[in-house]
């Protein structure tokens, strides 16, 4: 019913999507899905198809157990920027539909575990107030509705408002994020948790969140990201 009153904008071209759809048929061909030989740890594309791990994951153990992503970042960088900074929370409808389908597949084929809860990567309170929404939480809520795995946005908090990580090297990101996240609920104890975020770049944020959840007693931590950047896997 709401669709009648407020047609959804297509996340690719930002115009109203055709009635009853979340994306224009032509625009649906633009986002590139992650397929082919992928890293068995981060889910990034492998340059050496015979390898099990990308150079990043081969060289350094991640705190999370395994992860996967839906899209190649380069194919949807514009839509992701608008989703994050351009006040387009409505894109979450299309994005979470895709993320839920990919997570369902990953849980069966790659992670091979039943998930207990989805935990969105938290934003610092100040940034949340400024933006009005946490894009990761919107993705996790949409996935909860589709897969029935409970979303818990209240078990992990971000206590430090770090400077933008974009320009930092991986070691700089790691030290900056070390004490940024805290697990704040006993409900994570012994649970299998899927962290949800919009973009996976070097894995520093995901590792910091996983470490915080393990400190809180989590059993195992995986991640599902909407998009994965070239820094994961390819340009190590
Ligand atoms: Zn479109
Ligand atoms: Zn990897």
Tab-separated table of N, CA, C and O and ligand atoms in Angstrom, residues 10 13 24 27, ligand 1:
chain	number	residue	atom	x	y	z
A	10	UNK	N	14.955	3.909	-7.494
A	10	UNK	CA	15.890	2.860	-7.898
A	10	UNK	C	17.271	3.233	-7.354
A	10	UNK	O	17.723	4.360	-7.527
A	13	UNK	N	19.851	4.417	-10.553
A	13	UNK	CA	19.684	5.689	-11.280
A	13	UNK	C	19.035	6.759	-10.417
A	13	UNK	O	18.969	7.919	-10.815
A	24	UNK	N	14.961	-0.561	-11.439
A	24	UNK	CA	14.554	-0.647	-12.845
A	24	UNK	C	15.142	-1.923	-13.454
A	24	UNK	O	16.244	-2.324	-13.096
A	27	UNK	N	18.578	-1.215	-14.799
A	27	UNK	CA	19.555	-0.913	-13.742
A	27	UNK	C	19.934	-2.164	-12.943
A	27	UNK	O	21.021	-2.231	-12.371
B	1	LIG	ZN1	17.146	2.702	-12.303
